[in-house]
Amino acid sequence: MVSSSAASDVYKRQVVGAVAMFAARPEAKFNAPDPPTLLVEVATIEPQPITFEVRSQGTVSPRTQTTLVAEASGQIVEVSPTFVSGGFFSKGDVLIRIDPRNYASAVKRAGAEVAKAETQLETETALAGYAAEDFERLRRLNPAQGPATELALRKPQLRQALAELQSAQAALEEAEGDLDRTVIRAPYDGLVREKLADVGQYVSSGSQLGVTFAVDQAEVRLPVTQHDLQFLDISKLRLNSPIEVELTAELGNTDFHWRGEIRRSEGVFDTSNRVLYLVAQIEDPYDLDGNGQVPLLVGTFVSARIVGRHAGELVLVPRHSLQRGNTLWLLDEEQRIYPREVEVVRRDKDFVYIASGVEAGEQYCVTPIDQPL
């Protein structure tokens, strides 16, 4: 049987041995982890002169559109071959003729009334002359005779004959105007948008005959937000100085481009979407002058690039390179990347425009860094 003192001595020896073994242990080696290696694309900072552009879109519409209305009543007796939907016409071309017979008869009657009034005026003029001669003879026979009255000299009859002649002439002019209005002529070089009447149809004054529009110019309403307006010099419009714009439309998997000019704005913000509409004008959209340009048809949906203010020299960086705020990741001489805050003056769909915070020649990381620490 082991005594309690002997057991205590054994325990003490075990503890001393354990402490000695712990003290004699070899030191553990700690190796620092290698920094992570990333495969990224880099580019060099190169400031360049920048002229801002503002993107917009809209639908091509005619500058001038007209609803042709009959000003005379009757049956349509002739329609021009060009008076069809999509037909082109020139200014002054006859588009429609309405039966003119009733109006031609009215012109003849009015002409006869003018001839009758002219004869009456000539007669009254002669009679007034005779009356004046008779009165002069009477005064020579009777010097005490007082002055002749207007009635004695037939002046009222003369004025009445003159008034009747003027009334007959006015009636003739009206009849001739009515006859002329039986012929519907093109008010400008244009295209027929919609045909509403044809040969044999009876129309009355005020009947709609068709819808046409001018082809010398087309317009596009381009909405611009309040934020984007700061990048445009719209004060030029008040000085009658146009702003250049490029229009693009995709036709048959091919992009086509047209040059235009913004010459005016609508002057008020649309309260429903808070945009200001700028109006771009395109000359000869249907290429009637034969310049070899693809026609820009009315109704085409187009994208627009509006030339804005000159911003001086800025650094252009792909937008995805600045995913978080205004932090750009730069590359040092030891191939390490580190963040730097930069001053951003504008962001658009593709690029970020930097005014300061980086120097020419520095390299930056184009590839976005996922969850950087």
Short mmCIF file of C-alpha atoms in Angstrom, two decimals:
data_model
loop_
_atom_site.label_atom_id
_atom_site.label_comp_id
_atom_site.label_asym_id
_atom_site.label_seq_id
_atom_site.Cartn_x
_atom_site.Cartn_y
_atom_site.Cartn_z
CA MET A 1 0.00 0.00 0.00
CA VAL A 2 1.50 3.34 -1.09
CA SER A 3 1.50 6.15 1.42
CA SER A 4 0.05 9.58 0.60
CA SER A 5 3.47 11.28 0.84
CA ALA A 6 4.96 8.90 -1.73
CA ALA A 7 2.11 9.61 -4.16
CA SER A 8 2.63 13.31 -3.76
CA ASP A 9 6.33 12.96 -4.65
CA VAL A 10 5.48 11.02 -7.80
CA TYR A 11 2.98 13.72 -8.90
CA LYS A 12 5.54 16.44 -8.35
CA ARG A 13 8.12 14.63 -10.44
CA GLN A 14 5.59 14.25 -13.29
CA VAL A 15 4.78 17.97 -13.27
CA VAL A 16 8.45 18.94 -13.26
CA GLY A 17 9.09 16.60 -16.16
CA ALA A 18 6.20 18.04 -18.16
CA VAL A 19 7.39 21.62 -17.60
CA ALA A 20 10.91 20.64 -18.66
CA MET A 21 9.62 19.00 -21.82
CA PHE A 22 7.50 22.10 -22.67
CA ALA A 23 10.48 24.37 -22.13
CA ALA A 24 12.68 22.21 -24.36
CA ARG A 25 10.19 22.14 -27.27
CA PRO A 26 11.44 23.55 -30.62
CA GLU A 27 10.12 26.94 -31.69
CA ALA A 28 7.27 26.85 -34.27
CA LYS A 29 7.98 28.50 -37.60
CA PHE A 30 5.37 30.96 -38.91
CA ASN A 31 5.40 31.66 -42.66
CA ALA A 32 3.50 34.78 -43.88
CA PRO A 33 0.92 33.91 -46.58
CA ASP A 34 1.75 35.03 -50.07
CA PRO A 35 -0.34 37.99 -51.27
CA PRO A 36 -3.11 36.96 -53.66
CA THR A 37 -2.26 37.10 -57.34
CA LEU A 38 -4.90 38.49 -59.72
CA LEU A 39 -4.95 38.40 -63.47
CA VAL A 40 -6.20 41.85 -64.48
CA GLU A 41 -6.19 44.11 -67.52
CA VAL A 42 -4.44 47.47 -67.11
CA ALA A 43 -4.35 50.66 -69.13
CA THR A 44 -2.39 53.90 -69.06
CA ILE A 45 -3.85 57.22 -67.98
CA GLU A 46 -3.96 59.46 -71.05
CA PRO A 47 -5.86 62.79 -70.74
CA GLN A 48 -7.53 63.83 -73.98
CA PRO A 49 -9.70 66.72 -75.19
CA ILE A 50 -13.33 65.81 -74.62
CA THR A 51 -16.51 67.16 -76.15
CA PHE A 52 -19.52 65.83 -74.30
CA GLU A 53 -22.28 63.98 -76.10
CA VAL A 54 -25.83 63.45 -74.93
CA ARG A 55 -27.78 60.40 -76.07
CA SER A 56 -31.49 60.51 -76.82
CA GLN A 57 -34.04 58.91 -79.12
CA GLY A 58 -37.23 59.75 -80.92
CA THR A 59 -39.47 59.21 -83.94
CA VAL A 60 -39.17 61.01 -87.27
CA SER A 61 -42.18 63.20 -88.02
CA PRO A 62 -42.99 65.66 -90.85
CA ARG A 63 -42.23 69.35 -90.34
CA THR A 64 -45.45 70.36 -92.13
CA GLN A 65 -48.53 68.15 -92.36
CA THR A 66 -51.78 69.18 -94.05
CA THR A 67 -55.29 67.79 -94.22
CA LEU A 68 -56.66 68.68 -97.67
CA VAL A 69 -60.24 69.91 -97.46
CA ALA A 70 -62.67 70.64 -100.32
CA GLU A 71 -63.66 74.31 -100.64
CA ALA A 72 -66.28 73.59 -103.30
CA SER A 73 -69.13 71.11 -103.60
CA GLY A 74 -69.56 68.65 -106.43
CA GLN A 75 -68.49 65.35 -107.88
CA ILE A 76 -64.78 64.52 -108.20
CA VAL A 77 -64.09 64.17 -111.91
CA GLU A 78 -60.30 63.75 -111.91
CA VAL A 79 -57.61 62.48 -109.51
CA SER A 80 -53.89 62.73 -110.18
CA PRO A 81 -51.96 59.43 -110.48
CA THR A 82 -49.67 60.73 -107.74
CA PHE A 83 -52.58 61.17 -105.33
CA VAL A 84 -52.16 57.76 -103.70
CA SER A 85 -50.76 56.80 -100.32
CA GLY A 86 -46.98 57.15 -100.64
CA GLY A 87 -47.17 59.19 -103.86
CA PHE A 88 -44.79 62.13 -104.31
CA PHE A 89 -45.92 65.41 -105.82
CA SER A 90 -44.47 68.86 -106.55
CA LYS A 91 -45.74 72.24 -105.51
CA GLY A 92 -48.54 73.42 -107.82
CA ASP A 93 -49.41 69.95 -109.17
CA VAL A 94 -53.14 69.35 -109.69
CA LEU A 95 -54.19 66.59 -107.28
CA ILE A 96 -58.01 66.62 -107.59
CA ARG A 97 -60.60 68.28 -109.84
CA ILE A 98 -64.21 68.79 -108.80
CA ASP A 99 -66.94 69.15 -111.46
CA PRO A 100 -66.67 72.85 -112.41
CA ARG A 101 -69.79 73.27 -114.58
CA ASN A 102 -72.01 74.95 -112.00
CA TYR A 103 -69.22 77.31 -111.00
CA ALA A 104 -68.39 78.10 -114.63
CA SER A 105 -72.05 79.07 -115.18
CA ALA A 106 -71.90 81.31 -112.13
CA VAL A 107 -68.84 83.04 -113.59
CA LYS A 108 -70.72 83.71 -116.86
CA ARG A 109 -73.69 85.15 -114.99
CA ALA A 110 -71.43 87.36 -112.89
CA GLY A 111 -69.63 88.50 -116.05
CA ALA A 112 -72.93 89.44 -117.63
CA GLU A 113 -73.87 91.48 -114.56
CA VAL A 114 -70.54 93.31 -114.78
CA ALA A 115 -71.17 94.14 -118.47
CA LYS A 116 -74.68 95.35 -117.61
CA ALA A 117 -73.34 97.54 -114.78
CA GLU A 118 -70.63 98.97 -117.03
CA THR A 119 -73.26 99.92 -119.62
CA GLN A 120 -75.41 101.54 -116.95
CA LEU A 121 -72.43 103.50 -115.68
CA GLU A 122 -71.58 104.72 -119.16
CA THR A 123 -75.21 105.79 -119.67
CA GLU A 124 -75.35 107.68 -116.38
CA THR A 125 -72.01 109.31 -117.12
CA ALA A 126 -73.35 110.58 -120.45
CA LEU A 127 -76.60 111.77 -118.89
CA ALA A 128 -74.69 113.59 -116.15
CA GLY A 129 -72.66 115.30 -118.84
CA TYR A 130 -75.78 116.37 -120.69
CA ALA A 131 -77.32 117.67 -117.45
CA ALA A 132 -74.26 119.80 -116.74
CA GLU A 133 -74.37 121.28 -120.26
CA ASP A 134 -78.10 122.05 -119.97
CA PHE A 135 -77.54 123.82 -116.66
CA GLU A 136 -74.73 125.92 -118.12
CA ARG A 137 -77.01 127.03 -120.97
CA LEU A 138 -79.71 127.89 -118.44
CA ARG A 139 -77.31 130.06 -116.45
CA ARG A 140 -76.29 131.95 -119.54
CA LEU A 141 -79.95 132.75 -120.22
CA ASN A 142 -80.69 133.58 -116.56
CA PRO A 143 -77.58 134.83 -114.70
CA ALA A 144 -79.59 135.06 -111.48
CA GLN A 145 -80.01 131.28 -111.45
CA GLY A 146 -78.54 129.71 -108.28
CA PRO A 147 -76.11 126.78 -108.17
CA ALA A 148 -77.27 123.45 -109.51
CA THR A 149 -78.22 120.68 -107.08
CA GLU A 150 -76.56 117.27 -107.19
CA LEU A 151 -79.86 115.73 -108.27
CA ALA A 152 -80.07 118.17 -111.19
CA LEU A 153 -76.60 117.10 -112.27
CA ARG A 154 -77.55 113.37 -111.81
CA LYS A 155 -74.68 112.76 -109.38
CA PRO A 156 -76.68 110.35 -107.15
CA GLN A 157 -77.59 108.27 -110.21
CA LEU A 158 -73.94 108.26 -111.26
CA ARG A 159 -72.81 107.09 -107.80
CA GLN A 160 -75.47 104.38 -107.81
CA ALA A 161 -74.30 103.10 -111.21
CA LEU A 162 -70.70 103.06 -109.99
CA ALA A 163 -71.67 101.14 -106.82
CA GLU A 164 -73.60 98.57 -108.86
CA LEU A 165 -70.56 98.08 -111.09
CA GLN A 166 -68.28 97.51 -108.09
CA SER A 167 -70.78 95.04 -106.61
CA ALA A 168 -70.97 93.15 -109.91
CA GLN A 169 -67.16 93.05 -110.14
CA ALA A 170 -66.93 91.67 -106.57
CA ALA A 171 -69.50 89.00 -107.44
CA LEU A 172 -67.45 88.07 -110.52
CA GLU A 173 -64.26 87.77 -108.44
CA GLU A 174 -66.08 85.55 -105.95
CA ALA A 175 -67.45 83.33 -108.74
CA GLU A 176 -64.02 83.04 -110.33
CA GLY A 177 -62.55 82.15 -106.92
CA ASP A 178 -65.18 79.43 -106.45
CA LEU A 179 -64.36 78.07 -109.89
CA ASP A 180 -60.64 78.08 -109.13
CA ARG A 181 -61.27 76.20 -105.87
CA THR A 182 -62.69 73.25 -107.81
CA VAL A 183 -59.05 72.43 -108.59
CA ILE A 184 -57.03 71.14 -105.59
CA ARG A 185 -53.34 71.95 -106.09
CA ALA A 186 -50.35 70.78 -104.07
CA PRO A 187 -49.27 73.46 -101.57
CA TYR A 188 -45.64 72.24 -101.47
CA ASP A 189 -43.31 69.45 -102.55
CA GLY A 190 -44.58 66.53 -100.55
CA LEU A 191 -45.94 63.04 -100.15
CA VAL A 192 -49.47 61.69 -99.73
CA ARG A 193 -49.86 60.09 -96.33
CA GLU A 194 -53.51 59.11 -96.59
CA LYS A 195 -56.05 59.23 -99.44
CA LEU A 196 -59.64 59.88 -98.35
CA ALA A 197 -61.49 60.60 -101.63
CA ASP A 198 -61.54 59.28 -105.19
CA VAL A 199 -63.11 59.75 -108.63
CA GLY A 200 -66.92 59.76 -108.70
CA GLN A 201 -67.32 60.66 -105.05
CA TYR A 202 -69.52 63.63 -104.23
CA VAL A 203 -67.92 66.02 -101.77
CA SER A 204 -69.25 69.12 -100.09
CA SER A 205 -67.39 72.14 -98.83
CA GLY A 206 -65.37 71.05 -95.79
CA SER A 207 -65.05 67.38 -96.79
CA GLN A 208 -61.61 65.87 -96.12
CA LEU A 209 -59.83 64.67 -99.25
CA GLY A 210 -56.49 63.42 -97.94
CA VAL A 211 -53.49 63.98 -95.66
CA THR A 212 -50.15 65.15 -97.05
CA PHE A 213 -46.84 66.33 -95.63
CA ALA A 214 -43.83 68.28 -96.90
CA VAL A 215 -40.63 66.40 -97.71
CA ASP A 216 -38.16 69.28 -97.69
CA GLN A 217 -37.52 68.75 -93.97
CA ALA A 218 -38.30 66.23 -91.26
CA GLU A 219 -38.19 66.66 -87.50
CA VAL A 220 -37.37 64.50 -84.47
CA ARG A 221 -38.40 65.41 -80.92
CA LEU A 222 -35.53 64.41 -78.63
CA PRO A 223 -36.16 64.26 -74.87
CA VAL A 224 -33.27 65.47 -72.67
CA THR A 225 -33.27 65.18 -68.88
CA GLN A 226 -32.52 68.08 -66.55
CA HIS A 227 -29.25 66.37 -65.57
CA ASP A 228 -28.04 66.04 -69.16
CA LEU A 229 -28.88 69.64 -70.05
CA GLN A 230 -25.75 70.83 -68.20
CA PHE A 231 -23.63 69.11 -70.85
CA LEU A 232 -25.33 70.96 -73.74
CA ASP A 233 -24.93 74.58 -74.78
CA ILE A 234 -28.62 75.27 -75.46
CA SER A 235 -27.98 79.02 -75.21
CA LYS A 236 -26.78 78.73 -78.84
CA LEU A 237 -30.39 78.15 -79.89
CA ARG A 238 -31.36 81.63 -78.72
CA LEU A 239 -28.64 83.02 -80.99
CA ASN A 240 -29.98 81.03 -83.97
CA SER A 241 -26.87 78.86 -83.85
CA PRO A 242 -27.79 75.18 -84.40
CA ILE A 243 -26.46 72.21 -82.41
CA GLU A 244 -25.20 69.26 -84.44
CA VAL A 245 -26.80 65.87 -83.97
CA GLU A 246 -26.23 62.44 -85.53
CA LEU A 247 -29.21 60.14 -85.97
CA THR A 248 -28.89 56.37 -86.26
CA ALA A 249 -31.42 53.71 -87.21
CA GLU A 250 -31.07 49.99 -87.76
CA LEU A 251 -32.51 48.85 -91.09
CA GLY A 252 -32.05 45.23 -92.07
CA ASN A 253 -29.35 44.53 -89.43
CA THR A 254 -27.36 47.51 -90.71
CA ASP A 255 -26.93 50.85 -88.97
CA PHE A 256 -27.52 53.94 -91.10
CA HIS A 257 -26.62 57.47 -90.09
CA TRP A 258 -28.02 60.92 -90.91
CA ARG A 259 -26.78 64.38 -90.02
CA GLY A 260 -29.19 66.89 -88.54
CA GLU A 261 -29.31 70.13 -86.61
CA ILE A 262 -31.17 71.11 -83.47
CA ARG A 263 -32.60 74.56 -84.17
CA ARG A 264 -35.08 74.98 -81.34
CA SER A 265 -36.41 73.56 -78.11
CA GLU A 266 -40.02 73.37 -77.03
CA GLY A 267 -39.18 75.76 -74.22
CA VAL A 268 -40.93 73.99 -71.33
CA PHE A 269 -40.34 70.82 -69.34
CA ASP A 270 -42.83 68.01 -69.78
CA THR A 271 -44.50 67.73 -66.37
CA SER A 272 -45.16 64.00 -66.79
CA ASN A 273 -41.53 62.89 -67.22
CA ARG A 274 -39.47 66.04 -66.44
CA VAL A 275 -37.68 66.23 -69.78
CA LEU A 276 -37.15 69.07 -72.23
CA TYR A 277 -37.76 68.26 -75.88
CA LEU A 278 -35.18 69.49 -78.39
CA VAL A 279 -36.30 69.47 -82.03
CA ALA A 280 -33.82 68.19 -84.62
CA GLN A 281 -34.34 69.01 -88.29
CA ILE A 282 -33.11 66.89 -91.21
CA GLU A 283 -32.89 68.37 -94.70
CA ASP A 284 -34.22 66.39 -97.68
CA PRO A 285 -34.99 63.23 -95.65
CA TYR A 286 -36.26 61.34 -98.72
CA ASP A 287 -33.13 62.22 -100.75
CA LEU A 288 -35.10 63.75 -103.62
CA ASP A 289 -31.98 65.70 -104.60
CA GLY A 290 -30.18 62.42 -105.35
CA ASN A 291 -27.27 62.71 -102.92
CA GLY A 292 -27.02 58.95 -102.53
CA GLN A 293 -28.29 58.95 -98.95
CA VAL A 294 -30.64 56.28 -97.65
CA PRO A 295 -34.10 57.89 -97.24
CA LEU A 296 -35.10 58.66 -93.67
CA LEU A 297 -38.76 57.69 -93.69
CA VAL A 298 -41.31 59.44 -91.54
CA GLY A 299 -42.15 57.21 -88.57
CA THR A 300 -38.63 55.75 -88.27
CA PHE A 301 -37.41 55.31 -84.68
CA VAL A 302 -33.89 56.72 -84.35
CA SER A 303 -31.18 57.08 -81.73
CA ALA A 304 -29.48 60.45 -81.44
CA ARG A 305 -26.03 61.65 -80.39
CA ILE A 306 -26.17 65.36 -79.60
CA VAL A 307 -22.89 67.30 -79.64
CA GLY A 308 -22.45 69.05 -76.30
CA ARG A 309 -20.03 71.37 -74.53
CA HIS A 310 -16.26 71.21 -74.90
CA ALA A 311 -14.97 69.99 -71.51
CA GLY A 312 -11.20 70.46 -71.95
CA GLU A 313 -8.81 67.57 -71.21
CA LEU A 314 -10.27 64.72 -69.18
CA VAL A 315 -9.40 61.10 -68.49
CA LEU A 316 -11.77 58.64 -70.11
CA VAL A 317 -12.18 55.38 -68.16
CA PRO A 318 -14.57 52.47 -68.85
CA ARG A 319 -17.50 52.72 -66.49
CA HIS A 320 -17.09 49.19 -65.11
CA SER A 321 -13.61 50.14 -63.83
CA LEU A 322 -15.24 52.34 -61.14
CA GLN A 323 -17.81 50.06 -59.64
CA ARG A 324 -17.88 51.67 -56.20
CA GLY A 325 -18.16 55.40 -55.82
CA ASN A 326 -15.17 57.36 -57.13
CA THR A 327 -12.46 54.80 -56.36
CA LEU A 328 -10.05 53.83 -59.14
CA TRP A 329 -7.51 51.02 -58.64
CA LEU A 330 -4.00 51.98 -59.75
CA LEU A 331 -0.93 49.84 -60.40
CA ASP A 332 2.47 50.63 -58.77
CA GLU A 333 6.01 49.69 -59.86
CA GLU A 334 5.87 46.43 -57.90
CA GLN A 335 2.78 45.26 -59.74
CA ARG A 336 0.55 45.91 -56.75
CA ILE A 337 -2.84 47.54 -57.03
CA TYR A 338 -4.13 50.14 -54.61
CA PRO A 339 -7.19 52.39 -54.51
CA ARG A 340 -7.32 56.14 -55.12
CA GLU A 341 -10.20 58.59 -54.97
CA VAL A 342 -10.72 60.59 -58.18
CA GLU A 343 -12.95 63.50 -59.20
CA VAL A 344 -15.66 62.35 -61.59
CA VAL A 345 -17.46 65.01 -63.64
CA ARG A 346 -19.76 62.72 -65.58
CA ARG A 347 -20.87 59.15 -66.05
CA ASP A 348 -22.63 57.88 -69.16
CA LYS A 349 -23.61 54.41 -70.33
CA ASP A 350 -20.06 53.44 -71.35
CA PHE A 351 -17.51 55.77 -69.74
CA VAL A 352 -16.55 57.77 -66.67
CA TYR A 353 -14.99 61.22 -67.18
CA ILE A 354 -12.30 62.06 -64.58
CA ALA A 355 -11.10 65.63 -64.02
CA SER A 356 -8.44 65.10 -61.31
CA GLY A 357 -6.95 62.55 -58.92
CA VAL A 358 -4.67 60.77 -61.42
CA GLU A 359 -1.65 61.77 -63.47
CA ALA A 360 -0.79 61.11 -67.09
CA GLY A 361 1.30 57.96 -67.50
CA GLU A 362 -0.03 56.14 -64.44
CA GLN A 363 -1.55 52.74 -64.97
CA TYR A 364 -4.95 51.74 -63.71
CA CYS A 365 -6.81 48.47 -63.40
CA VAL A 366 -9.46 48.12 -66.08
CA THR A 367 -10.76 44.83 -64.67
CA PRO A 368 -13.23 45.37 -61.80
CA ILE A 369 -11.98 43.97 -58.49
CA ASP A 370 -14.50 41.68 -56.81
CA GLN A 371 -14.85 42.31 -53.04
CA PRO A 372 -11.55 44.13 -52.48
CA LEU A 373 -10.19 44.41 -48.89
#
